[in-house]
Coordinates of C-alpha atoms in Angstrom, one line a residue:
Chain P
X1 CA 21.8 25.2 107.9
X2 CA 24.3 23.1 109.8
X3 CA 21.8 20.3 110.0
X4 CA 21.4 20.1 106.3
X5 CA 25.1 20.0 105.8
X6 CA 25.4 17.1 108.2
X7 CA 22.5 15.0 106.8
X8 CA 23.4 15.5 103.2
X9 CA 26.2 13.0 102.8
X10 CA 24.3 10.0 104.4
X11 CA 21.3 10.7 102.1
X12 CA 23.5 10.6 99.0
X13 CA 25.2 7.5 100.2
X14 CA 21.9 5.8 100.9
X15 CA 20.5 6.7 97.5
X16 CA 23.7 5.4 95.8
X17 CA 23.5 2.0 97.6
X18 CA 19.7 2.0 96.9
X19 CA 20.4 2.4 93.2
X20 CA 22.8 -0.5 93.3
X21 CA 20.2 -2.7 95.0
X22 CA 17.7 -1.4 92.4
X23 CA 20.0 -2.7 89.7
X24 CA 19.9 -6.2 91.0
X25 CA 16.1 -6.0 91.3
X26 CA 15.6 -4.5 87.9
X27 CA 17.9 -7.1 86.3
X28 CA 15.8 -9.8 88.0
X29 CA 12.7 -8.1 86.7
X30 CA 14.1 -7.8 83.2
X31 CA 14.2 -11.6 83.2
X32 CA 10.5 -11.6 84.0
X33 CA 10.0 -9.3 81.0
X34 CA 11.4 -12.0 78.7
X35 CA 9.4 -14.6 80.5
X36 CA 6.2 -12.8 79.8
X37 CA 7.0 -12.1 76.2
X38 CA 8.6 -15.5 75.5
X39 CA 5.5 -17.4 74.3
X40 CA 4.8 -14.7 71.8
X41 CA 8.4 -14.6 70.8
X42 CA 8.3 -18.3 70.0
X43 CA 5.1 -18.0 67.9
X44 CA 6.5 -14.9 66.1
X45 CA 9.6 -16.8 65.3
X46 CA 8.0 -20.0 64.1
X47 CA 5.0 -18.5 62.2
X48 CA 6.4 -15.2 61.0
X49 CA 10.2 -14.9 61.0
X50 CA 11.1 -18.4 59.9
X51 CA 8.4 -18.4 57.1
X52 CA 9.6 -15.0 56.0
X53 CA 13.2 -16.1 55.7
X54 CA 12.2 -19.4 54.2
X55 CA 10.1 -17.6 51.5
X56 CA 13.0 -15.3 50.7
X57 CA 15.3 -18.4 50.3
X58 CA 12.7 -20.0 48.1
X59 CA 12.5 -16.9 46.0
X60 CA 16.2 -17.1 45.3
X61 CA 16.1 -20.6 44.1
X62 CA 14.6 -22.5 41.2
X63 CA 13.4 -26.1 41.3
X64 CA 13.1 -28.2 38.2
X65 CA 12.2 -31.9 38.0
X66 CA 15.4 -32.6 36.0
X67 CA 17.9 -30.3 37.5
X68 CA 16.8 -30.2 41.2
X69 CA 17.2 -27.1 43.2
X70 CA 19.7 -24.4 42.2
X71 CA 20.5 -20.9 43.3
X72 CA 19.5 -18.3 40.8
X73 CA 20.0 -15.1 42.7
X74 CA 17.5 -12.4 41.9
X75 CA 16.4 -13.9 38.6
X76 CA 12.9 -14.6 39.9
X77 CA 12.6 -11.0 40.9
X78 CA 13.8 -9.7 37.5
X79 CA 11.3 -12.1 36.0
X80 CA 8.5 -10.8 38.2
X81 CA 9.1 -7.2 37.5
X82 CA 9.2 -7.8 33.8
X83 CA 6.2 -10.3 33.8
X84 CA 3.3 -8.5 32.2
X85 CA 0.8 -10.6 34.2
X86 CA 2.3 -9.6 37.5
X87 CA 2.6 -5.9 36.4
X88 CA -0.9 -5.8 35.2
X89 CA -2.0 -7.1 38.6
X90 CA 0.0 -4.5 40.4
X91 CA -1.5 -1.9 38.1
X92 CA -5.0 -3.2 39.0
X93 CA -4.5 -2.9 42.7
X94 CA -2.9 0.5 42.4
X95 CA -5.9 1.6 40.4
X96 CA -8.1 0.1 43.1
X97 CA -6.3 2.1 45.7
X98 CA -6.7 5.3 43.8
X99 CA -10.4 4.8 43.2
X100 CA -11.6 2.8 46.2
X101 CA -9.8 4.5 49.1
X102 CA -11.1 8.0 48.4
X103 CA -14.6 6.7 48.1
X104 CA -14.3 4.7 51.3
X105 CA -12.9 7.7 53.1
X106 CA -15.6 10.0 51.9
X107 CA -18.4 7.6 52.9
X108 CA -17.0 6.8 56.3
X109 CA -16.1 10.4 57.0
X110 CA -19.6 11.7 56.1
X111 CA -21.2 9.0 58.2
X112 CA -18.9 9.7 61.2
X113 CA -19.4 13.5 61.0
X114 CA -23.2 13.0 60.9
X115 CA -23.3 10.6 63.7
X116 CA -21.0 12.8 65.8
X117 CA -23.4 15.8 65.2
X118 CA -26.6 13.9 65.8
X119 CA -27.7 12.4 69.1
X120 CA -31.1 11.0 68.1
X121 CA -32.0 7.3 68.6
X122 CA -32.2 7.1 64.8
X123 CA -28.5 8.1 64.6
X124 CA -27.5 5.4 67.1
X125 CA -29.5 2.9 65.1
X126 CA -27.8 4.0 61.8
X127 CA -24.4 3.7 63.4
X128 CA -25.1 0.1 64.1
X129 CA -26.5 -0.6 60.6
X130 CA -23.5 1.0 58.9
X131 CA -21.2 -1.1 61.1
X132 CA -22.9 -4.5 60.7
X133 CA -21.3 -5.4 57.3
X134 CA -18.0 -5.5 59.2
X135 CA -19.4 -8.6 61.1
X136 CA -19.7 -10.5 57.9
X137 CA -16.6 -12.4 56.7
X138 CA -15.2 -10.7 53.6
X139 CA -15.7 -14.0 51.7
X140 CA -19.4 -14.2 52.7
X141 CA -19.8 -10.5 51.9
X142 CA -18.5 -11.1 48.4
X143 CA -20.7 -14.2 48.1
X144 CA -23.8 -12.1 49.0
X145 CA -22.9 -9.4 46.5
X146 CA -22.4 -12.0 43.9
X147 CA -26.0 -13.1 44.4
X148 CA -27.2 -9.4 44.4
X149 CA -25.4 -8.9 41.1
X150 CA -26.9 -12.0 39.6
X151 CA -29.1 -11.2 36.6
X152 CA -31.3 -14.3 37.3
X153 CA -32.3 -13.9 40.9
X154 CA -30.7 -10.7 42.2
X155 CA -32.7 -7.6 43.0
X156 CA -30.6 -5.3 40.8
X157 CA -33.2 -4.9 38.1
X158 CA -35.8 -3.9 40.6
X159 CA -33.5 -1.5 42.5
X160 CA -32.4 0.2 39.4
X161 CA -36.0 0.3 38.3
X162 CA -36.8 2.6 41.3
X163 CA -34.8 5.4 39.7
X164 CA -35.8 4.6 36.2
X165 CA -32.6 2.8 35.0
X166 CA -31.9 -0.7 33.8
X167 CA -29.2 -2.6 35.7
X168 CA -25.9 -3.1 33.9
X169 CA -24.2 -6.5 33.7
X170 CA -22.1 -6.3 36.8
X171 CA -19.7 -9.1 35.7
X172 CA -18.9 -7.6 32.3
X173 CA -15.2 -6.7 31.7
X174 CA -15.7 -3.0 32.0
X175 CA -18.0 -3.2 35.1
X176 CA -16.4 -5.8 37.3
X177 CA -14.0 -3.2 38.7
X178 CA -16.8 -1.0 39.9
X179 CA -18.7 -4.1 41.2
X180 CA -15.6 -4.9 43.4
X181 CA -15.2 -1.3 44.6
X182 CA -18.8 -1.4 45.7
X183 CA -18.4 -4.7 47.7
X184 CA -15.3 -3.5 49.5
X185 CA -16.9 -0.1 50.3
X186 CA -19.9 -1.8 51.7
X187 CA -17.8 -4.2 53.8
X188 CA -15.3 -1.8 55.3
X189 CA -16.8 1.7 55.4
X190 CA -18.5 1.0 58.7
X191 CA -15.3 -0.1 60.3
X192 CA -13.5 3.1 59.3
X193 CA -16.6 5.1 60.3
X194 CA -16.3 3.7 63.8
X195 CA -12.6 4.6 64.1
X196 CA -13.3 8.1 62.9
X197 CA -16.3 8.4 65.1
X198 CA -14.3 7.4 68.2
X199 CA -11.7 10.0 67.3
X200 CA -14.4 12.7 66.9
X201 CA -15.9 11.7 70.3
X202 CA -12.4 12.2 71.8
X203 CA -12.1 15.8 70.7
X204 CA -12.5 18.3 73.5
X205 CA -16.0 19.8 73.0
X206 CA -15.0 23.3 74.3
X207 CA -13.3 23.8 70.9
X208 CA -16.7 23.6 69.2
X209 CA -18.1 26.1 71.8
X210 CA -15.5 28.6 70.7
X211 CA -16.3 28.1 67.1
X212 CA -20.0 28.5 67.7
X213 CA -19.5 31.7 69.6
X214 CA -17.5 33.0 66.6
X215 CA -20.6 32.2 64.4
X216 CA -19.3 29.1 62.6
X217 CA -22.0 26.9 61.0
X218 CA -22.2 23.2 61.6
X219 CA -20.7 22.6 58.1
X220 CA -17.9 25.0 58.7
X221 CA -17.2 23.4 62.1
X222 CA -17.0 20.1 60.4
X223 CA -14.7 21.1 57.6
X224 CA -12.4 23.6 59.4
X225 CA -12.2 22.1 62.9
X226 CA -13.4 18.5 63.1
X227 CA -11.6 17.1 60.0
X228 CA -8.2 18.6 60.9
X229 CA -8.6 17.4 64.5
X230 CA -8.9 13.8 63.4
X231 CA -6.2 14.0 60.8
X232 CA -4.1 11.3 62.5
X233 CA -7.0 8.8 62.4
X234 CA -7.7 9.6 58.8
X235 CA -4.1 8.9 57.9
X236 CA -4.2 5.7 60.0
X237 CA -7.2 4.3 58.1
X238 CA -5.7 5.4 54.8
X239 CA -2.7 3.3 55.6
X240 CA -4.9 0.3 56.7
X241 CA -6.9 0.7 53.5
X242 CA -3.8 0.9 51.4
X243 CA -2.2 -2.2 52.9
X244 CA -5.5 -4.1 52.5
X245 CA -6.2 -3.0 49.0
X246 CA -2.8 -3.9 47.7
X247 CA -3.3 -7.4 49.0
X248 CA -6.7 -7.7 47.4
X249 CA -7.6 -11.4 47.2
X250 CA -10.8 -12.6 48.9
X251 CA -13.4 -10.7 47.0
X252 CA -12.1 -11.2 43.4
X253 CA -11.3 -14.8 44.2
X254 CA -14.8 -15.4 45.4
X255 CA -16.4 -13.7 42.3
X256 CA -14.2 -15.5 39.8
X257 CA -16.7 -18.3 39.6
X258 CA -19.4 -15.9 38.5
X259 CA -17.3 -13.6 36.5
X260 CA -14.7 -16.0 35.2
X261 CA -14.1 -14.1 32.0
X262 CA -13.5 -10.7 33.6
X263 CA -11.6 -11.8 36.7
X264 CA -8.5 -13.6 35.4
X265 CA -6.1 -15.8 37.3
X266 CA -3.7 -12.8 37.5
X267 CA -6.3 -10.2 38.2
X268 CA -4.4 -9.1 41.4
X269 CA -0.8 -10.0 42.4
X270 CA -2.1 -12.1 45.3
X271 CA -4.4 -14.1 43.1
X272 CA -1.5 -14.5 40.7
X273 CA 0.8 -15.8 43.4
X274 CA -1.8 -18.2 44.6
X275 CA -2.4 -19.5 41.1
X276 CA 1.4 -19.9 40.4
X277 CA 1.9 -21.7 43.7
X278 CA -1.1 -24.0 43.9
X279 CA -2.1 -24.5 40.3
X280 CA 1.4 -24.6 38.7
X281 CA 3.3 -25.7 41.8
X282 CA 6.0 -23.1 41.1
X283 CA 6.7 -22.2 44.7
X284 CA 9.9 -20.4 44.0
X285 CA 8.4 -18.0 41.5
X286 CA 5.3 -17.6 43.7
X287 CA 7.4 -16.7 46.7
X288 CA 9.2 -14.1 44.6
X289 CA 5.9 -12.6 43.5
X290 CA 4.6 -12.5 47.1
X291 CA 7.9 -10.9 48.2
X292 CA 7.8 -8.4 45.4
X293 CA 4.3 -7.5 46.4
X294 CA 5.4 -7.2 50.0
X295 CA 8.1 -4.8 48.9
X296 CA 5.5 -2.7 47.0
X297 CA 3.3 -2.6 50.1
X298 CA 6.1 -1.8 52.4
X299 CA 7.5 1.0 50.2
X300 CA 4.0 2.3 49.4
X301 CA 2.8 2.6 53.0
X302 CA 6.2 3.9 54.2
X303 CA 6.2 6.6 51.6
X304 CA 2.7 7.5 52.5
X305 CA 3.3 7.7 56.2
X306 CA 6.5 9.7 55.6
X307 CA 4.6 12.1 53.3
X308 CA 1.9 12.7 55.8
X309 CA 4.1 12.6 59.0
X310 CA 3.4 16.3 59.8
X311 CA -0.3 15.8 59.8
X312 CA -0.5 12.4 61.4
X313 CA 2.1 12.4 64.2
X314 CA 2.9 8.9 63.2
X315 CA 6.6 8.2 62.6
X316 CA 8.0 11.1 64.6
Chain X
X1 CA 9.2 10.8 70.6
X2 CA 8.5 7.4 69.1
X3 CA 5.3 6.3 67.4
X4 CA 4.3 4.2 70.4
X5 CA 4.5 7.2 72.7
X6 CA 2.4 9.4 70.4
X7 CA -0.2 6.7 70.1
X8 CA -0.3 6.2 73.9
X9 CA -1.2 9.9 74.3
X10 CA -4.0 9.7 71.8
X11 CA -5.4 6.6 73.6
X12 CA -6.1 8.6 76.7
X13 CA -7.9 11.2 74.7
X14 CA -10.0 8.5 73.1
X15 CA -10.8 6.6 76.3
X16 CA -11.7 9.8 78.0
X17 CA -13.9 10.7 75.1
X18 CA -15.8 7.4 75.2
X19 CA -17.9 8.5 78.2
X20 CA -18.9 11.7 76.4
X21 CA -21.3 10.0 74.0
X22 CA -24.5 10.7 75.8
X23 CA -23.7 14.3 76.9
X24 CA -25.4 16.8 74.7
X25 CA -24.0 20.2 74.4
X26 CA -26.6 22.9 75.2
X27 CA -26.8 24.1 71.6
X28 CA -27.8 20.8 70.2
X29 CA -30.9 20.4 72.2
X30 CA -32.5 23.6 71.0
X31 CA -35.3 22.4 68.6
X32 CA -36.7 25.5 67.0
X33 CA -38.4 25.0 63.6
X34 CA -35.4 26.0 61.4
X35 CA -33.2 23.8 63.6
X36 CA -35.5 20.9 62.9
X37 CA -35.4 21.5 59.2
X38 CA -31.6 21.6 59.4
X39 CA -31.7 18.2 61.1
X40 CA -33.8 16.7 58.3
X41 CA -31.1 16.6 55.7
X42 CA -28.6 14.7 57.8
X43 CA -31.3 12.2 58.7
X44 CA -32.2 11.7 55.1
X45 CA -28.5 11.0 54.3
X46 CA -28.4 8.6 57.2
X47 CA -31.5 6.9 55.9
X48 CA -29.9 6.5 52.5
X49 CA -26.9 4.9 54.2
X50 CA -29.1 2.5 56.1
X51 CA -30.8 1.4 52.9
X52 CA -27.4 0.8 51.2
X53 CA -25.8 -1.1 54.1
X54 CA -28.9 -3.1 55.1
X55 CA -30.3 -4.0 51.7
X56 CA -28.0 -7.0 51.1
X57 CA -29.0 -8.4 54.5
X58 CA -32.7 -7.9 53.7
X59 CA -32.3 -9.7 50.4
X60 CA -30.4 -12.6 52.0
X61 CA -33.2 -13.0 54.6
X62 CA -35.9 -13.0 52.0
X63 CA -34.0 -15.2 49.6
X64 CA -33.3 -17.9 52.2
X65 CA -37.0 -18.4 52.6
X66 CA -37.4 -19.4 48.9
X67 CA -37.1 -22.7 47.2
X68 CA -34.7 -23.1 44.3
X69 CA -37.6 -22.8 42.0
X70 CA -39.1 -19.6 43.3
X71 CA -35.6 -18.0 43.4
X72 CA -35.5 -18.3 39.6
X73 CA -39.1 -18.2 38.3
X74 CA -39.4 -14.4 38.6
X75 CA -42.9 -14.6 40.0
X76 CA -42.1 -12.6 43.1
X77 CA -39.8 -9.7 43.7
X78 CA -36.3 -10.6 44.8
X79 CA -36.9 -8.2 47.7
X80 CA -40.1 -9.8 48.9
X81 CA -41.2 -13.2 50.2
X82 CA -42.7 -15.8 47.9
X83 CA -46.1 -17.3 48.6
X84 CA -44.5 -20.4 50.0
X85 CA -42.2 -20.1 53.0
X86 CA -39.4 -22.5 52.6
X87 CA -36.8 -21.4 55.1
X88 CA -37.1 -24.6 57.2
X89 CA -37.2 -26.8 54.2
X90 CA -34.0 -25.1 53.1
X91 CA -32.4 -25.5 56.5
X92 CA -33.1 -29.2 56.7
X93 CA -31.9 -29.7 53.1
X94 CA -28.8 -27.8 54.0
X95 CA -28.0 -29.9 57.1
X96 CA -28.7 -33.1 55.1
X97 CA -26.4 -32.1 52.3
X98 CA -23.6 -34.5 51.7
X99 CA -24.0 -36.2 55.1
X100 CA -24.2 -33.1 57.2
X101 CA -21.2 -31.4 55.8
X102 CA -22.5 -27.9 56.6
X103 CA -22.8 -28.6 60.3
X104 CA -19.3 -29.9 60.1
X105 CA -18.1 -26.7 58.6
X106 CA -19.8 -24.6 61.2
X107 CA -18.3 -26.8 63.9
X108 CA -14.9 -26.4 62.4
X109 CA -15.2 -22.6 62.3
X110 CA -16.1 -22.6 65.9
X111 CA -13.2 -24.9 66.8
X112 CA -10.6 -22.9 64.9
X113 CA -11.9 -19.5 66.0
X114 CA -12.1 -20.4 69.7
X115 CA -8.9 -22.4 69.9
X116 CA -6.9 -20.0 67.8
X117 CA -8.6 -16.9 69.4
X118 CA -8.0 -18.2 73.0
X119 CA -4.4 -19.1 72.2
X120 CA -3.8 -15.7 70.5
X121 CA -5.3 -13.9 73.5
X122 CA -3.3 -15.7 76.2
X123 CA -0.1 -15.1 74.3
X124 CA -0.9 -11.5 73.5
X125 CA -2.0 -10.5 77.0
X126 CA 1.2 -11.9 78.5
X127 CA 3.4 -10.3 75.9
X128 CA 1.6 -6.9 76.0
X129 CA 1.9 -6.9 79.8
X130 CA 5.6 -7.8 79.5
X131 CA 6.3 -5.1 77.1
X132 CA 4.5 -2.5 79.2
X133 CA 5.8 -3.4 82.6
X134 CA 9.4 -4.5 82.2
X135 CA 12.4 -2.6 80.8
X136 CA 14.3 -5.6 79.6
X137 CA 17.2 -5.6 77.2
X138 CA 16.1 -5.9 73.6
X139 CA 12.6 -4.6 74.3
X140 CA 12.8 -1.8 71.9
X141 CA 14.0 -3.9 69.0
X142 CA 11.6 -6.7 69.8
X143 CA 8.6 -4.3 69.9
X144 CA 9.7 -2.7 66.6
X145 CA 9.6 -6.1 65.0
X146 CA 6.0 -6.5 66.4
X147 CA 5.0 -3.2 64.8
X148 CA 6.7 -4.0 61.5
X149 CA 5.1 -7.5 61.3
X150 CA 1.6 -5.9 61.1
X151 CA 2.6 -4.9 57.6
X152 CA 3.7 -8.3 56.3
X153 CA 1.2 -9.4 53.6
X154 CA -0.6 -12.7 54.3
X155 CA 0.5 -14.3 51.0
X156 CA 4.2 -13.9 51.8
X157 CA 3.6 -16.1 54.9
X158 CA 1.0 -18.5 53.6
X159 CA 3.1 -20.0 50.8
X160 CA 6.1 -20.9 53.0
X161 CA 3.8 -21.9 55.8
X162 CA 2.2 -24.4 53.4
X163 CA 5.6 -25.8 52.4
X164 CA 6.6 -26.0 56.1
X165 CA 3.4 -27.6 57.2
X166 CA 3.4 -30.2 54.5
X167 CA 7.0 -31.1 55.3
X168 CA 5.8 -31.6 58.9
X169 CA 2.8 -33.6 57.6
X170 CA 0.5 -31.0 59.3
X171 CA -1.6 -29.9 56.2
X172 CA -5.0 -31.4 56.4
X173 CA -4.9 -31.4 60.2
X174 CA -6.6 -28.8 62.4
X175 CA -3.2 -27.7 63.6
X176 CA -2.4 -26.1 60.2
X177 CA -5.2 -23.6 61.0
X178 CA -5.1 -23.3 64.8
X179 CA -1.3 -22.8 65.3
X180 CA -0.7 -19.9 62.8
X181 CA -3.9 -18.2 64.1
X182 CA -2.2 -17.8 67.5
X183 CA 0.0 -15.1 66.0
X184 CA -1.6 -11.7 66.4
X185 CA 0.9 -8.9 66.6
X186 CA -1.8 -6.3 66.5
X187 CA -3.3 -7.7 69.7
X188 CA 0.1 -7.5 71.4
X189 CA 0.2 -3.9 70.4
X190 CA -3.3 -3.2 71.7
X191 CA -2.5 -4.9 75.0
X192 CA 0.8 -3.0 75.4
X193 CA -0.9 0.3 74.8
X194 CA -3.7 -0.6 77.2
X195 CA -1.4 -1.9 79.9
X196 CA 0.6 1.3 79.8
X197 CA -2.6 3.3 80.5
X198 CA -4.6 1.1 82.7
X199 CA -2.1 -0.2 85.3
X200 CA -0.9 2.5 87.7
X201 CA 2.8 2.0 88.5
X202 CA 2.1 2.8 92.2
X203 CA -0.3 -0.1 92.4
X204 CA 2.3 -2.5 91.1
X205 CA 5.0 -1.1 93.4
X206 CA 2.6 -1.3 96.4
X207 CA 1.9 -5.0 95.6
X208 CA 5.7 -5.7 95.3
X209 CA 6.4 -3.9 98.6
X210 CA 3.7 -6.1 100.2
X211 CA 5.8 -9.0 99.1
X212 CA 3.8 -10.3 96.1
X213 CA 5.9 -12.1 93.5
X214 CA 5.8 -11.1 89.8
X215 CA 3.2 -13.8 88.9
X216 CA 1.0 -12.8 91.8
X217 CA 1.2 -9.1 90.8
X218 CA 0.2 -10.1 87.3
X219 CA -2.6 -12.4 88.4
X220 CA -4.1 -10.4 91.2
X221 CA -3.4 -6.8 90.3
X222 CA -2.9 -6.5 86.5
X223 CA -5.4 -9.0 85.1
X224 CA -8.5 -7.5 86.7
X225 CA -7.5 -4.1 85.4
X226 CA -6.9 -5.4 81.9
X227 CA -10.2 -7.3 81.7
X228 CA -12.0 -4.9 79.2
X229 CA -9.0 -5.0 76.8
X230 CA -8.8 -8.8 77.2
X231 CA -12.4 -9.2 76.2
X232 CA -11.8 -7.0 73.2
X233 CA -8.6 -8.8 72.1
X234 CA -10.4 -12.1 72.5
X235 CA -13.3 -11.0 70.3
X236 CA -11.0 -9.5 67.7
X237 CA -8.8 -12.7 67.5
X238 CA -11.9 -15.0 67.3
X239 CA -13.4 -12.9 64.5
X240 CA -10.0 -12.7 62.7
X241 CA -9.7 -16.5 62.7
X242 CA -13.4 -17.0 61.9
X243 CA -13.1 -14.7 58.8
X244 CA -9.8 -16.2 57.6
X245 CA -10.1 -17.5 54.1
X246 CA -6.7 -17.6 52.5
X247 CA -5.0 -19.9 55.1
X248 CA -7.6 -22.6 55.3
X249 CA -8.0 -22.4 51.5
X250 CA -4.4 -23.3 51.1
X251 CA -4.0 -25.8 54.0
X252 CA -7.1 -28.0 53.5
X253 CA -8.0 -30.2 50.6
X254 CA -10.3 -32.4 52.7
X255 CA -13.8 -30.9 52.8
X256 CA -14.3 -32.4 56.3
X257 CA -11.8 -29.9 57.6
X258 CA -13.1 -26.7 55.8
X259 CA -14.3 -23.8 57.9
X260 CA -17.5 -22.2 56.8
X261 CA -15.8 -19.6 54.6
X262 CA -14.0 -22.1 52.4
X263 CA -16.9 -24.5 52.6
X264 CA -19.5 -22.0 51.3
X265 CA -17.0 -20.9 48.6
X266 CA -16.7 -24.5 47.5
X267 CA -20.5 -25.0 47.6
X268 CA -21.0 -21.9 45.5
X269 CA -18.6 -23.1 42.8
X270 CA -20.5 -26.4 42.8
X271 CA -23.8 -24.6 42.4
X272 CA -22.2 -22.7 39.5
X273 CA -21.3 -25.9 37.7
X274 CA -24.4 -27.6 39.0
X275 CA -23.6 -31.2 38.4
X276 CA -26.4 -33.7 38.8
X277 CA -29.2 -31.2 38.6
X278 CA -29.3 -30.9 42.4
X279 CA -30.9 -27.7 43.8
X280 CA -27.9 -26.0 45.3
X281 CA -28.4 -22.2 45.1
X282 CA -31.0 -22.2 47.8
X283 CA -28.6 -24.1 50.0
X284 CA -25.7 -21.7 49.4
X285 CA -28.0 -18.7 50.2
X286 CA -29.5 -20.3 53.3
X287 CA -26.0 -21.4 54.3
X288 CA -24.7 -17.8 54.0
X289 CA -27.6 -16.5 56.0
X290 CA -27.1 -19.0 58.9
X291 CA -23.3 -18.5 58.9
X292 CA -23.5 -14.8 59.5
X293 CA -25.9 -15.0 62.4
X294 CA -23.4 -15.9 65.2
X295 CA -21.1 -12.9 64.4
X296 CA -23.9 -10.4 63.7
X297 CA -25.6 -11.3 67.0
X298 CA -22.3 -11.1 68.9
X299 CA -21.6 -7.7 67.3
X300 CA -25.0 -6.4 68.3
X301 CA -24.9 -7.7 71.9
X302 CA -21.2 -7.0 72.6
X303 CA -21.1 -3.5 71.0
X304 CA -19.4 -1.9 73.9
X305 CA -16.4 -4.1 73.6
X306 CA -16.1 -3.7 69.8
X307 CA -16.2 0.0 69.9
X308 CA -13.7 0.0 72.8
X309 CA -11.3 -2.2 70.9
X310 CA -11.7 -0.3 67.6
X311 CA -11.0 3.0 69.4
X312 CA -7.9 1.6 70.9
X313 CA -7.1 0.4 67.5
X314 CA -7.8 3.8 66.0
X315 CA -4.7 5.4 67.6
X316 CA -2.3 3.0 66.1

């Protein structure tokens, strides 16, 4: 008892002085934290923050040959949000999100659930085959599908013949939307499948044991247990898919040569911004379009994450 | 709890789950007759998936062995080889096209991907380690910017980058492609999450007590522990740059500088217009086929790293 009373004060003193010494050390270490992150900070500043600010400044100005550069405030934004070409592009990508994302989710979820349940060599082989399109650049993927859709040398006639149908004209006005949905699904479903598969493999298997003991079928286990267990990964890939789809550019841009009538120069907001900037050299208005699209994307994904925050655990 | 904390928790679950792949729960090995019938349906669905995801590759392989004439004459099925095997004739015509432009494009893609990928990896590894190991002032705000920047659409950056690069007389130089490719906020995020998990604080402290400086701690203790994540980030950055289409499309007007994505796109539009009656479609098809080989092979051989990386990614 007495001993404790005696030793207590020195201990406290020691720890206090120790903390003071620790402060010096941690301050010196903090400088190392900046040193390690400095190269990235420079790159982030030069290639992200400065361009972003610069784009915003551009979007607030107008440049004419006669009048030079003048400040116009938010006039370009008002123009964008009342421009039928921009709005039709926004509508197209919103429609794409509504149609494409559920299809992608279902395909990748079914594949992931099957691969999680099966352990055969065939299953491992299919996992690889479903994933391989992700290794193909989006542009080359679109190029390949452009060939496949081609009425002159593509195999569409033959494949549709297998099930007794005639192939449609994939580049016709009313079909090009579906043709693009198919390309993107082919390209990305494997990537999402791998993410979901990894999440499923991370679930503690004893949960399934309990379900089996209770007499749940494989299908019930999948729907009632597995899907809720990977809800956060599902939300994650939904956000990825949403951000990607709203920025739709590569595939329609690539198919424009083949389907020039159906894919216009304002088919998606990104294509429109690209056309306005590099065909018409109106960098101010193009910046405003790009920024307006950025706002749509930011608000869209934020609202989505907020709406699903209870399920996903993101944004707590 | 912040988003970063949540995701870190999930990572442990995922990495732990990674080893579980081969382990078969007792119930799954029982192969009674009804059990086998129950397994047939999933396998049929998987087979359908394989056909869908592999068919474009099969068509591309077959088509690249055909001459321009047999592509169009309709004598053989688009899904089967023609009587004459023209792959090597196509390859030699491709490499002779316009003074070896195709080889040039491939070389450019390798240069941009490796230089940009290596740069991005070095910068991201340093930054991720810095964010994970040091509690410096401004870390939270800085890291929040990193997370937010993942959401910035490419167009918003590409337009001002083009204006900046042309002001600096850097468009139509390799730097216009390599420098912006070194920015990879997602890689920083992955490295931070991985460093949090993979580097035990005791180990760092022990090294410091032994008198190792911060750089030595990083080089001798941290780097070896981070190796798997470094390989993954390197692969992801290389592929990201290799697949990039929008940036080089905007930055380069000189075909000698095109990467393969932009080059093939240009070749395809030329085949579309087909000036001079030159056989081009067989070149575009063979070019697409050759260009996907490097990435597909790397995906198949380095599978482990891909899946590792994507499952770290899955928890974002």
